[in-house]
Coordinates of C-alpha atoms in Angstrom, one line a residue:
Chain A
M1259 CA 12.4 -155.9 -155.1
T1260 CA 12.2 -152.2 -154.9
E1261 CA 15.8 -151.0 -154.9
I1262 CA 17.8 -150.9 -151.7
R1263 CA 20.2 -147.9 -151.8
T1264 CA 21.1 -147.5 -148.2
A1265 CA 21.5 -150.0 -145.4
A1266 CA 22.2 -149.2 -141.7
V1267 CA 24.4 -151.7 -139.9
I1268 CA 24.4 -151.1 -136.2
G1269 CA 27.2 -153.0 -134.4
L1270 CA 30.3 -153.4 -136.5
G1271 CA 31.8 -156.6 -135.0
L1272 CA 32.6 -159.8 -136.9
I1273 CA 29.0 -160.2 -138.3
G1274 CA 28.0 -156.6 -138.8
G1275 CA 31.5 -155.6 -140.1
S1276 CA 31.5 -158.5 -142.6
L1277 CA 28.0 -157.7 -143.8
A1278 CA 28.9 -154.0 -144.2
R1279 CA 31.9 -155.0 -146.4
D1280 CA 29.8 -157.2 -148.6
L1281 CA 27.0 -154.7 -149.0
A1282 CA 29.4 -151.9 -149.7
A1283 CA 31.0 -154.0 -152.4
R1284 CA 27.6 -154.4 -154.0
G1285 CA 27.2 -150.7 -154.3
V1286 CA 24.9 -150.3 -151.3
R1287 CA 25.6 -147.2 -149.2
V1288 CA 26.2 -148.5 -145.7
L1289 CA 25.5 -146.3 -142.7
G1290 CA 27.4 -147.7 -139.8
W1291 CA 27.4 -147.3 -136.0
D1292 CA 29.2 -149.0 -133.1
R1293 CA 29.2 -148.2 -129.4
D1294 CA 33.0 -148.3 -129.6
A1295 CA 34.1 -145.1 -131.3
R1296 CA 37.4 -146.6 -132.4
T1297 CA 35.6 -149.4 -134.2
L1298 CA 33.3 -146.9 -136.0
R1299 CA 36.3 -144.8 -136.9
A1300 CA 38.1 -147.9 -138.3
A1301 CA 35.1 -148.8 -140.5
V1302 CA 34.8 -145.2 -141.8
D1303 CA 38.5 -144.9 -142.4
A1304 CA 38.4 -148.2 -144.4
G1305 CA 35.9 -146.6 -146.7
I1306 CA 33.3 -149.2 -145.9
V1307 CA 30.7 -147.2 -144.0
D1308 CA 29.5 -143.6 -143.5
E1309 CA 28.6 -142.8 -139.9
L1310 CA 24.9 -143.3 -139.2
R1311 CA 23.8 -139.8 -138.2
A1312 CA 20.5 -138.3 -137.0
G1313 CA 18.3 -137.5 -140.1
E1314 CA 19.5 -140.4 -142.2
L1315 CA 16.7 -142.8 -143.2
P1316 CA 18.1 -146.1 -144.5
D1317 CA 16.0 -148.5 -146.6
L1318 CA 16.9 -151.4 -144.3
A1319 CA 18.6 -151.8 -140.9
V1320 CA 20.6 -154.7 -139.4
V1321 CA 21.2 -154.7 -135.7
A1322 CA 24.3 -156.8 -135.1
V1323 CA 24.9 -156.5 -131.4
P1324 CA 24.9 -159.1 -128.5
V1325 CA 21.4 -160.4 -128.3
L1326 CA 20.4 -158.9 -124.9
A1327 CA 21.3 -155.5 -126.2
V1328 CA 18.9 -155.8 -129.2
P1329 CA 15.8 -154.3 -127.5
D1330 CA 17.6 -151.2 -126.2
V1331 CA 19.3 -150.7 -129.6
L1332 CA 16.0 -150.9 -131.5
R1333 CA 14.4 -148.4 -129.1
R1334 CA 17.3 -146.0 -129.3
F1335 CA 17.5 -146.1 -133.1
L1336 CA 13.7 -146.1 -133.7
P1337 CA 13.7 -142.6 -135.3
A1338 CA 16.3 -143.7 -137.8
L1339 CA 14.2 -146.8 -138.7
A1340 CA 11.2 -144.7 -139.7
A1341 CA 11.6 -145.4 -143.5
A1342 CA 13.2 -148.8 -143.2
R1343 CA 11.2 -151.5 -145.1
L1344 CA 13.1 -154.2 -143.3
V1345 CA 14.6 -154.2 -139.8
T1346 CA 16.5 -157.4 -138.8
D1347 CA 19.0 -158.5 -136.2
A1348 CA 21.7 -161.1 -136.4
G1349 CA 21.6 -162.7 -132.9
S1350 CA 22.1 -166.3 -132.0
T1351 CA 18.6 -166.4 -130.3
K1352 CA 15.5 -165.2 -131.9
R1353 CA 12.7 -164.8 -129.4
T1354 CA 14.0 -161.7 -127.7
G1355 CA 14.5 -159.6 -130.8
I1356 CA 11.1 -160.5 -132.1
A1357 CA 9.3 -159.7 -128.8
A1358 CA 11.1 -156.3 -128.7
A1359 CA 10.2 -155.4 -132.3
E1360 CA 6.5 -156.3 -131.6
A1361 CA 6.5 -154.3 -128.4
L1362 CA 8.0 -151.3 -130.3
G1363 CA 5.3 -151.5 -133.0
I1364 CA 7.6 -152.5 -135.8
G1365 CA 6.7 -156.1 -136.0
G1366 CA 5.4 -155.7 -139.5
R1367 CA 8.8 -154.6 -140.8
F1368 CA 10.8 -156.9 -138.6
V1369 CA 12.2 -160.4 -139.4
G1370 CA 14.8 -162.0 -137.2
S1371 CA 18.0 -163.3 -138.8
H1372 CA 20.6 -165.7 -137.5
P1373 CA 23.6 -166.3 -139.8
L1374 CA 25.6 -169.4 -138.9
A1375 CA 28.9 -167.8 -139.8
G1376 CA 32.1 -166.7 -138.3
D1377 CA 34.4 -168.6 -136.0
H1378 CA 36.1 -168.1 -132.6
R1379 CA 37.4 -164.7 -133.7
S1380 CA 35.4 -161.5 -133.0
G1381 CA 35.3 -157.8 -133.6
W1382 CA 35.8 -155.5 -136.6
D1383 CA 39.4 -156.6 -137.0
A1384 CA 38.1 -160.2 -137.6
S1385 CA 35.4 -159.0 -140.1
R1386 CA 36.0 -159.9 -143.8
S1387 CA 34.3 -160.0 -147.1
G1388 CA 32.9 -163.3 -148.2
L1389 CA 32.1 -164.4 -144.6
F1390 CA 28.6 -165.5 -145.6
A1391 CA 29.4 -167.3 -148.8
G1392 CA 27.7 -170.7 -148.5
A1393 CA 26.6 -170.0 -144.9
H1394 CA 23.2 -171.0 -143.5
V1395 CA 20.9 -168.2 -142.2
Y1396 CA 17.8 -168.9 -140.2
L1397 CA 15.0 -166.4 -140.7
S1398 CA 12.3 -166.0 -138.0
P1399 CA 9.2 -163.9 -138.8
T1400 CA 7.2 -162.0 -136.2
S1401 CA 3.5 -162.7 -136.1
T1402 CA 2.9 -159.8 -138.5
S1403 CA 6.0 -159.7 -140.7
S1404 CA 5.1 -158.1 -144.1
D1405 CA 5.6 -159.9 -147.4
E1406 CA 7.9 -157.0 -148.3
A1407 CA 10.1 -157.4 -145.2
R1408 CA 10.2 -161.2 -145.8
G1409 CA 11.3 -160.6 -149.4
I1410 CA 14.0 -158.0 -148.5
V1411 CA 15.5 -160.1 -145.7
R1412 CA 15.9 -163.1 -148.1
W1413 CA 17.4 -160.8 -150.8
L1414 CA 19.8 -159.4 -148.2
W1415 CA 21.3 -162.7 -147.2
E1416 CA 21.2 -164.2 -150.6
A1417 CA 23.0 -161.1 -152.0
V1418 CA 26.0 -161.9 -149.7
G1419 CA 26.0 -165.6 -150.8
A1420 CA 24.1 -167.3 -147.9
R1421 CA 21.2 -169.7 -148.1
T1422 CA 18.2 -169.0 -146.0
E1423 CA 15.8 -171.2 -144.0
W1424 CA 12.6 -170.0 -142.3
M1425 CA 12.1 -171.3 -138.8
D1426 CA 9.7 -170.2 -136.0
A1427 CA 11.7 -168.3 -133.3
G1428 CA 10.7 -170.8 -130.6
A1429 CA 11.8 -173.8 -132.6
H1430 CA 15.0 -172.0 -133.6
D1431 CA 15.9 -171.3 -130.0
R1432 CA 15.3 -174.8 -128.9
L1433 CA 17.3 -176.3 -131.9
L1434 CA 20.2 -173.9 -131.5
A1435 CA 20.6 -174.7 -127.8
W1436 CA 21.7 -178.1 -129.0
T1437 CA 23.4 -177.5 -132.3
S1438 CA 25.4 -174.4 -131.3
H1439 CA 25.1 -173.3 -127.7
L1440 CA 25.8 -176.7 -126.2
P1441 CA 28.9 -177.3 -128.4
Q1442 CA 30.1 -173.9 -127.3
A1443 CA 29.5 -174.7 -123.6
V1444 CA 31.2 -178.1 -123.9
S1445 CA 34.3 -176.6 -125.6
S1446 CA 34.5 -173.9 -123.0
A1447 CA 34.1 -176.3 -120.1
L1448 CA 37.0 -178.3 -121.5
A1449 CA 39.2 -175.2 -121.9
I1450 CA 38.6 -174.2 -118.3
A1451 CA 39.2 -177.8 -117.0
L1452 CA 42.5 -177.8 -118.9
A1453 CA 43.5 -174.4 -117.4
R1454 CA 42.6 -175.5 -113.9
A1455 CA 44.8 -178.6 -114.3
E1456 CA 47.6 -176.3 -115.6
V1457 CA 47.8 -178.2 -118.9
P1458 CA 49.4 -176.1 -121.6
R1459 CA 47.4 -175.7 -124.7
E1460 CA 50.5 -176.5 -126.8
A1461 CA 50.4 -180.1 -125.4
L1462 CA 47.0 -180.7 -127.1
G1463 CA 47.0 -182.9 -130.2
P1464 CA 45.0 -182.0 -133.3
G1465 CA 41.8 -183.5 -132.0
G1466 CA 42.0 -181.6 -128.7
R1467 CA 42.6 -178.4 -130.6
D1468 CA 39.5 -179.0 -132.6
V1469 CA 37.4 -179.5 -129.4
T1470 CA 38.8 -176.4 -127.7
R1471 CA 38.8 -174.0 -130.6
L1472 CA 35.3 -172.5 -130.0
A1473 CA 36.4 -171.6 -126.4
G1474 CA 38.2 -168.6 -127.9
S1475 CA 34.9 -167.0 -128.9
S1476 CA 33.6 -163.6 -127.6
P1477 CA 32.6 -163.9 -123.8
E1478 CA 30.3 -161.0 -124.2
M1479 CA 28.3 -162.5 -127.1
W1480 CA 28.1 -165.9 -125.4
A1481 CA 27.0 -164.5 -122.0
H1482 CA 24.1 -162.9 -123.8
V1483 CA 23.2 -166.0 -125.7
A1484 CA 23.4 -168.2 -122.6
A1485 CA 21.3 -165.8 -120.5
D1486 CA 18.7 -165.3 -123.3
N1487 CA 18.3 -169.0 -124.0
A1488 CA 18.6 -170.2 -120.4
D1489 CA 15.6 -172.5 -120.5
H1490 CA 16.7 -174.6 -123.5
L1491 CA 20.4 -174.4 -122.7
A1492 CA 20.0 -175.6 -119.1
A1493 CA 18.2 -178.7 -120.4
A1494 CA 20.9 -179.4 -122.9
L1495 CA 23.6 -178.9 -120.3
R1496 CA 21.9 -181.4 -118.0
M1497 CA 22.0 -184.0 -120.8
A1498 CA 25.7 -183.4 -121.4
E1499 CA 26.5 -183.5 -117.7
S1500 CA 24.6 -186.8 -117.4
E1501 CA 26.5 -188.4 -120.3
L1502 CA 29.9 -187.3 -118.9
R1503 CA 28.9 -188.7 -115.5
E1504 CA 27.8 -192.0 -117.2
L1505 CA 31.2 -192.3 -118.8
R1506 CA 32.9 -191.6 -115.6
L1507 CA 30.9 -194.3 -113.8
R1508 CA 31.9 -196.8 -116.5
V1509 CA 35.5 -195.7 -116.3
E1510 CA 35.5 -196.2 -112.6
E1511 CA 33.8 -199.6 -113.1
G1512 CA 36.6 -200.5 -115.6
D1513 CA 34.7 -202.9 -117.8
P1514 CA 36.0 -202.4 -121.4
G1515 CA 32.8 -203.9 -122.8
R1516 CA 30.6 -201.3 -121.2
L1517 CA 33.0 -198.6 -122.2
R1518 CA 33.0 -199.8 -125.8
E1519 CA 29.1 -199.6 -125.8
W1520 CA 29.3 -196.0 -124.7
F1521 CA 31.9 -195.0 -127.3
A1522 CA 29.9 -196.9 -129.9
L1523 CA 26.9 -194.8 -129.1
A1524 CA 29.0 -191.7 -129.6
R1525 CA 30.2 -192.9 -132.9
G1526 CA 26.8 -193.9 -134.1
G1527 CA 25.2 -190.8 -132.9
G1528 CA 22.1 -192.7 -132.3
A1529 CA 20.1 -195.5 -130.6
A1530 CA 20.1 -195.7 -126.8
Chain B
M889 CA 72.6 -197.1 -136.4
T890 CA 73.0 -200.8 -137.4
E891 CA 70.9 -201.3 -140.4
I892 CA 67.2 -202.2 -140.0
R893 CA 66.2 -204.5 -142.8
T894 CA 63.0 -206.1 -141.5
A895 CA 60.3 -204.7 -139.3
A896 CA 57.3 -206.5 -137.9
V897 CA 54.1 -204.5 -137.6
I898 CA 51.5 -206.3 -135.6
G899 CA 48.1 -204.7 -136.0
L900 CA 47.5 -203.1 -139.3
G901 CA 44.9 -200.4 -138.4
L902 CA 45.3 -196.7 -139.0
I903 CA 48.6 -196.4 -137.1
G904 CA 50.2 -199.8 -137.9
G905 CA 49.0 -199.6 -141.5
S906 CA 50.3 -196.2 -142.1
L907 CA 53.7 -197.0 -140.4
A908 CA 53.9 -200.1 -142.6
R909 CA 53.4 -198.0 -145.7
D910 CA 56.1 -195.5 -144.8
L911 CA 58.6 -198.2 -143.8
A912 CA 58.0 -200.2 -147.0
A913 CA 58.5 -197.0 -149.0
R914 CA 61.9 -196.6 -147.3
G915 CA 62.9 -200.1 -148.5
V916 CA 62.4 -201.8 -145.2
R917 CA 60.9 -205.3 -145.5
V918 CA 57.7 -205.2 -143.4
L919 CA 56.3 -208.3 -141.9
G920 CA 52.7 -207.7 -141.1
W921 CA 50.0 -209.4 -139.0
D922 CA 46.5 -208.6 -138.0
R923 CA 43.9 -210.5 -136.1
D924 CA 41.4 -209.8 -139.0
A925 CA 42.4 -212.0 -141.9
R926 CA 40.8 -209.7 -144.4
T927 CA 43.0 -206.8 -143.2
L928 CA 46.1 -208.8 -143.4
R929 CA 45.1 -210.0 -146.9
A930 CA 44.5 -206.4 -148.0
A931 CA 47.9 -205.3 -146.7
V932 CA 49.6 -208.2 -148.5
D933 CA 47.7 -207.6 -151.7
A934 CA 48.6 -203.9 -151.7
G935 CA 52.3 -205.0 -151.7
I936 CA 53.0 -203.3 -148.4
V937 CA 53.7 -206.3 -146.2
D938 CA 54.6 -209.9 -146.2
E939 CA 52.8 -212.1 -143.7
L940 CA 54.7 -212.4 -140.4
R941 CA 55.1 -216.2 -140.2
A942 CA 56.8 -218.4 -137.7
G943 CA 60.5 -218.5 -138.1
E944 CA 60.9 -214.9 -139.3
L945 CA 63.1 -212.8 -137.0
P946 CA 62.6 -209.1 -137.7
D947 CA 65.1 -206.5 -136.5
L948 CA 62.4 -204.5 -134.8
A949 CA 58.8 -204.9 -133.9
V950 CA 55.9 -202.5 -133.5
V951 CA 52.8 -203.7 -131.7
A952 CA 50.0 -201.4 -132.9
V953 CA 46.9 -202.9 -131.2
P954 CA 44.4 -201.5 -128.7
V955 CA 46.3 -200.9 -125.5
L956 CA 44.7 -203.6 -123.3
A957 CA 45.7 -206.2 -125.9
V958 CA 49.4 -205.2 -125.9
P959 CA 50.4 -207.7 -123.1
D960 CA 48.7 -210.7 -124.8
V961 CA 50.2 -209.8 -128.2
L962 CA 53.7 -209.4 -126.7
R963 CA 53.4 -212.8 -125.0
R964 CA 52.0 -214.5 -128.1
F965 CA 54.7 -213.1 -130.5
L966 CA 57.6 -213.5 -128.1
P967 CA 59.3 -216.1 -130.2
A968 CA 59.2 -213.8 -133.2
L969 CA 60.8 -211.1 -131.2
A970 CA 63.9 -213.1 -130.3
A971 CA 66.3 -211.2 -132.6
A972 CA 64.5 -207.8 -132.4
R973 CA 66.8 -205.0 -131.1
L974 CA 63.7 -202.8 -130.5
V975 CA 60.2 -203.7 -129.5
T976 CA 57.7 -200.9 -129.2
D977 CA 54.0 -200.3 -129.1
A978 CA 51.9 -197.4 -130.3
G979 CA 49.2 -197.2 -127.6
S980 CA 47.7 -194.0 -126.2
T981 CA 48.7 -195.0 -122.7
K982 CA 52.2 -196.2 -121.7
R983 CA 52.2 -197.8 -118.3
T984 CA 50.6 -201.1 -119.3
G985 CA 52.8 -201.9 -122.3
I986 CA 56.0 -201.1 -120.2
A987 CA 54.8 -203.3 -117.3
A988 CA 54.1 -206.2 -119.7
A989 CA 57.5 -205.9 -121.4
E990 CA 59.3 -205.9 -118.1
A991 CA 57.2 -208.9 -116.9
L992 CA 58.1 -210.8 -120.1
G993 CA 61.8 -210.1 -119.6
I994 CA 62.2 -207.9 -122.7
G995 CA 62.3 -204.5 -120.8
G996 CA 65.9 -203.9 -122.1
R997 CA 64.8 -204.0 -125.7
F998 CA 61.5 -202.2 -125.2
V999 CA 60.6 -198.6 -125.4
G1000 CA 56.9 -197.4 -125.5
S1001 CA 55.8 -195.1 -128.3
H1002 CA 52.7 -192.9 -128.6
P1003 CA 52.3 -191.1 -131.9
L1004 CA 49.8 -188.2 -131.8
A1005 CA 48.6 -188.8 -135.3
G1006 CA 45.5 -189.9 -137.0
D1007 CA 42.0 -188.6 -136.7
H1008 CA 38.6 -190.0 -136.2
R1009 CA 39.0 -192.6 -138.9
S1010 CA 40.3 -196.0 -138.2
G1011 CA 41.3 -199.3 -139.7
W1012 CA 43.6 -200.3 -142.6
D1013 CA 41.3 -198.5 -145.1
A1014 CA 42.1 -195.3 -143.3
S1015 CA 45.8 -195.9 -143.3
R1016 CA 48.0 -193.8 -145.6
S1017 CA 51.5 -192.8 -146.3
G1018 CA 52.8 -189.6 -144.7
L1019 CA 50.5 -189.8 -141.6
F1020 CA 53.4 -189.1 -139.3
A1021 CA 54.9 -186.2 -141.1
G1022 CA 55.2 -183.5 -138.5
A1023 CA 53.5 -185.5 -135.8
H1024 CA 54.6 -185.5 -132.2
V1025 CA 55.6 -188.9 -130.8
Y1026 CA 56.0 -189.5 -127.0
L1027 CA 58.7 -192.1 -126.1
S1028 CA 58.6 -193.8 -122.7
P1029 CA 61.5 -196.0 -121.7
T1030 CA 61.3 -199.0 -119.3
S1031 CA 63.6 -198.9 -116.3
T1032 CA 66.1 -200.9 -118.3
S1033 CA 65.7 -199.8 -121.9
S1034 CA 69.1 -200.2 -123.7
D1035 CA 70.8 -197.3 -125.5
E1036 CA 70.4 -199.3 -128.7
A1037 CA 66.7 -199.6 -128.3
R1038 CA 66.4 -195.9 -127.5
G1039 CA 68.4 -195.1 -130.6
I1040 CA 66.4 -197.3 -132.9
V1041 CA 63.0 -196.1 -131.7
R1042 CA 64.0 -192.5 -132.3
W1043 CA 65.4 -193.5 -135.8
L1044 CA 62.1 -195.3 -136.5
W1045 CA 59.8 -192.3 -135.9
E1046 CA 62.1 -189.7 -137.3
A1047 CA 62.4 -191.9 -140.4
V1048 CA 58.7 -191.4 -141.0
G1049 CA 58.8 -187.6 -140.4
A1050 CA 57.8 -187.4 -136.8
R1051 CA 59.5 -185.5 -133.9
T1052 CA 60.0 -187.3 -130.7
E1053 CA 59.8 -186.4 -127.0
W1054 CA 60.9 -188.6 -124.1
M1055 CA 58.5 -188.7 -121.2
D1056 CA 58.2 -191.1 -118.2
A1057 CA 55.2 -193.4 -118.7
G1058 CA 53.5 -192.2 -115.5
A1059 CA 53.8 -188.5 -116.5
H1060 CA 52.7 -189.4 -120.0
D1061 CA 49.5 -191.1 -118.9
R1062 CA 48.6 -188.3 -116.5
L1063 CA 49.2 -185.6 -119.2
L1064 CA 47.4 -187.4 -122.0
A1065 CA 44.3 -188.0 -119.8
W1066 CA 43.9 -184.2 -120.1
T1067 CA 45.2 -183.4 -123.5
S1068 CA 43.7 -186.3 -125.4
H1069 CA 41.4 -188.6 -123.5
L1070 CA 39.3 -185.8 -121.9
P1071 CA 38.8 -184.0 -125.3
Q1072 CA 37.7 -187.4 -126.7
A1073 CA 35.3 -188.0 -123.8
V1074 CA 33.8 -184.5 -124.1
S1075 CA 33.3 -184.7 -127.8
S1076 CA 31.7 -188.2 -127.4
A1077 CA 29.4 -187.0 -124.6
L1078 CA 28.2 -184.2 -126.8
A1079 CA 27.5 -186.5 -129.7
I1080 CA 25.4 -188.8 -127.4
A1081 CA 23.5 -185.9 -126.0
L1082 CA 22.7 -184.7 -129.5
A1083 CA 21.5 -188.1 -130.5
R1084 CA 19.3 -188.5 -127.4
A1085 CA 17.7 -185.1 -128.2
E1086 CA 17.2 -186.4 -131.7
V1087 CA 19.1 -183.5 -133.2
P1088 CA 20.3 -184.3 -136.7
R1089 CA 24.1 -183.9 -137.2
E1090 CA 23.4 -181.9 -140.4
A1091 CA 21.9 -179.1 -138.3
L1092 CA 25.3 -178.5 -136.7
G1093 CA 27.2 -175.4 -137.7
P1094 CA 31.0 -175.5 -138.4
G1095 CA 31.8 -175.0 -134.7
G1096 CA 29.6 -177.9 -133.6
R1097 CA 31.1 -180.1 -136.2
D1098 CA 34.6 -179.3 -134.9
V1099 CA 33.5 -180.3 -131.4
T1100 CA 31.8 -183.6 -132.4
R1101 CA 34.4 -184.7 -135.0
L1102 CA 36.4 -186.9 -132.6
A1103 CA 33.3 -188.8 -131.5
G1104 CA 33.6 -190.8 -134.8
S1105 CA 36.8 -192.5 -133.5
S1106 CA 37.2 -196.2 -132.9
P1107 CA 35.1 -197.4 -129.9
E1108 CA 37.4 -200.4 -129.4
M1109 CA 40.5 -198.3 -129.2
W1110 CA 38.9 -195.7 -126.8
A1111 CA 37.4 -198.4 -124.5
H1112 CA 40.9 -199.7 -124.0
V1113 CA 42.4 -196.3 -123.4
A1114 CA 39.6 -195.3 -120.9
A1115 CA 39.9 -198.6 -119.0
D1116 CA 43.6 -198.5 -119.0
N1117 CA 43.9 -194.9 -117.8
A1118 CA 40.9 -195.0 -115.5
D1119 CA 42.6 -193.3 -112.5
H1120 CA 43.7 -190.2 -114.4
L1121 CA 40.7 -190.0 -116.7
A1122 CA 38.2 -190.2 -113.9
A1123 CA 39.8 -187.2 -112.2
A1124 CA 39.8 -185.3 -115.5
L1125 CA 36.1 -186.2 -116.1
R1126 CA 35.2 -184.9 -112.6
M1127 CA 36.7 -181.6 -113.4
A1128 CA 34.9 -181.2 -116.8
E1129 CA 31.6 -182.3 -115.1
S1130 CA 32.2 -179.7 -112.4
E1131 CA 32.7 -176.9 -115.0
L1132 CA 29.6 -177.9 -117.0
R1133 CA 27.6 -177.9 -113.8
E1134 CA 29.0 -174.5 -112.8
L1135 CA 28.0 -173.1 -116.2
R1136 CA 24.5 -174.6 -115.8
L1137 CA 24.1 -173.0 -112.4
R1138 CA 25.1 -169.6 -113.8
V1139 CA 22.7 -170.1 -116.7
E1140 CA 19.8 -170.9 -114.3
E1141 CA 20.8 -167.8 -112.3
G1142 CA 20.6 -165.7 -115.5
D1143 CA 23.2 -163.0 -114.6
P1144 CA 25.0 -162.0 -117.8
G1145 CA 27.9 -160.6 -115.8
R1146 CA 28.6 -164.0 -114.1
L1147 CA 28.2 -165.8 -117.4
R1148 CA 30.7 -163.4 -119.0
E1149 CA 33.2 -164.2 -116.3
W1150 CA 32.8 -167.9 -117.0
F1151 CA 33.2 -167.6 -120.8
A1152 CA 36.2 -165.2 -120.3
L1153 CA 37.9 -167.9 -118.2
A1154 CA 37.4 -170.3 -121.2
R1155 CA 38.8 -167.9 -123.6
G1156 CA 41.8 -167.0 -121.5
G1157 CA 42.4 -170.6 -120.7
G1158 CA 43.8 -169.4 -117.4
A1159 CA 43.5 -167.8 -114.0
A1160 CA 40.7 -169.0 -111.7

């Protein structure tokens, strides 16, 4: 690995901010940017980043912004990426960033990243060192990602303690619709239903709090993910709707045996 | 409080078993029974209970069985309850147990209990001391519960570290449909949807694991709860279905602004 001395982190929220902290702690000079001037100021004042200014040419760049903004941000910062041997993003969907990188002619230096890290909190104030320790990171290459870019992106995430897995962007977006986006949707739908019924959150037991915790996540980020992964997410939502309806029909029917079968399916997580 | 020397615990699963352990540790003689002979044997062998045999007349009795079985169990054990100054249950719904106690003529000595404790595990093997420390327990009186029975039931739960709240059975069953039964249903529907899509549980991130954790709960117990609270639960399920459908329509529409509104409602947990 040729040495990485400077890294740009564009977007200093939970993911970008935490990555900046860990890279800075490893002695990498981090050049930061955020559309919110107060966030950028906070990151500079904390001694974590220097402001990414025109003329700086970082060795790698991470775009950690809501996924629908990735194409615009790549376009806008293209001059600053001239010397970068790796450009990556950190979005929860992978097809859009890859298509944008290829359209901008930087497909060879681009690899998509998706760290499964963080929680329902968001923003620079929620960022912290060690966020990626033990986390799983999906890596999705473009059709032309160079060996060097592939090597650097692995180094990047392993340097902050994560483990990486390569997955084609299409397969990633389909899988994550189920493993991440659908759980988020279900948790959020429950939270809204409780609010409409005027049920105070404090009345929830420990189980109910587990199920609604995700609903506190960033609306901005999830709006982007849901719009960007609409095809796969709509299919997953239909399946969840169908299972809730099936349960309701069995509840209205009132036969404990049929209800037991349904709850047993849920416990087993298998066999129709 | 007149001294409680012997307590019957009928049903030695997670709730009954844990209560038996805590009462035994306080020096109360616990008379146990379970329909599963191996469970009863395990509890006797562990030195926690003596078998509840004909002729024993405990000072109080706790019926900790799936809620639809409460009426039959009360009827079957009525002779053993002749001297009990308190009879209570531990079910997740309260109307059925109270109606049964009143029909059997023991309404004056009966108070319904619902401890919000435990997790997705179930059975004697999952029972443990300290389960109720800090837990919330709803107490629902019959129309004739005596002051003595009310006093003893509070003593019982506070003795094992719980805090108690009085709530009319009808209000309890409506509230819990939302705060407990609906979260269980939503978690279970998600688990079944993931299984149908052949998504391995290991692929879930931390958030997805939170949302599906409850789905591992006892199918027997939840079948009883869902059947017993069908009226309130069906209404809650309709609301959750409606919110999931609303999200799907917005996903299909693809407008990030409209999606952001929806996720913001979920985060705020308020305001339509």
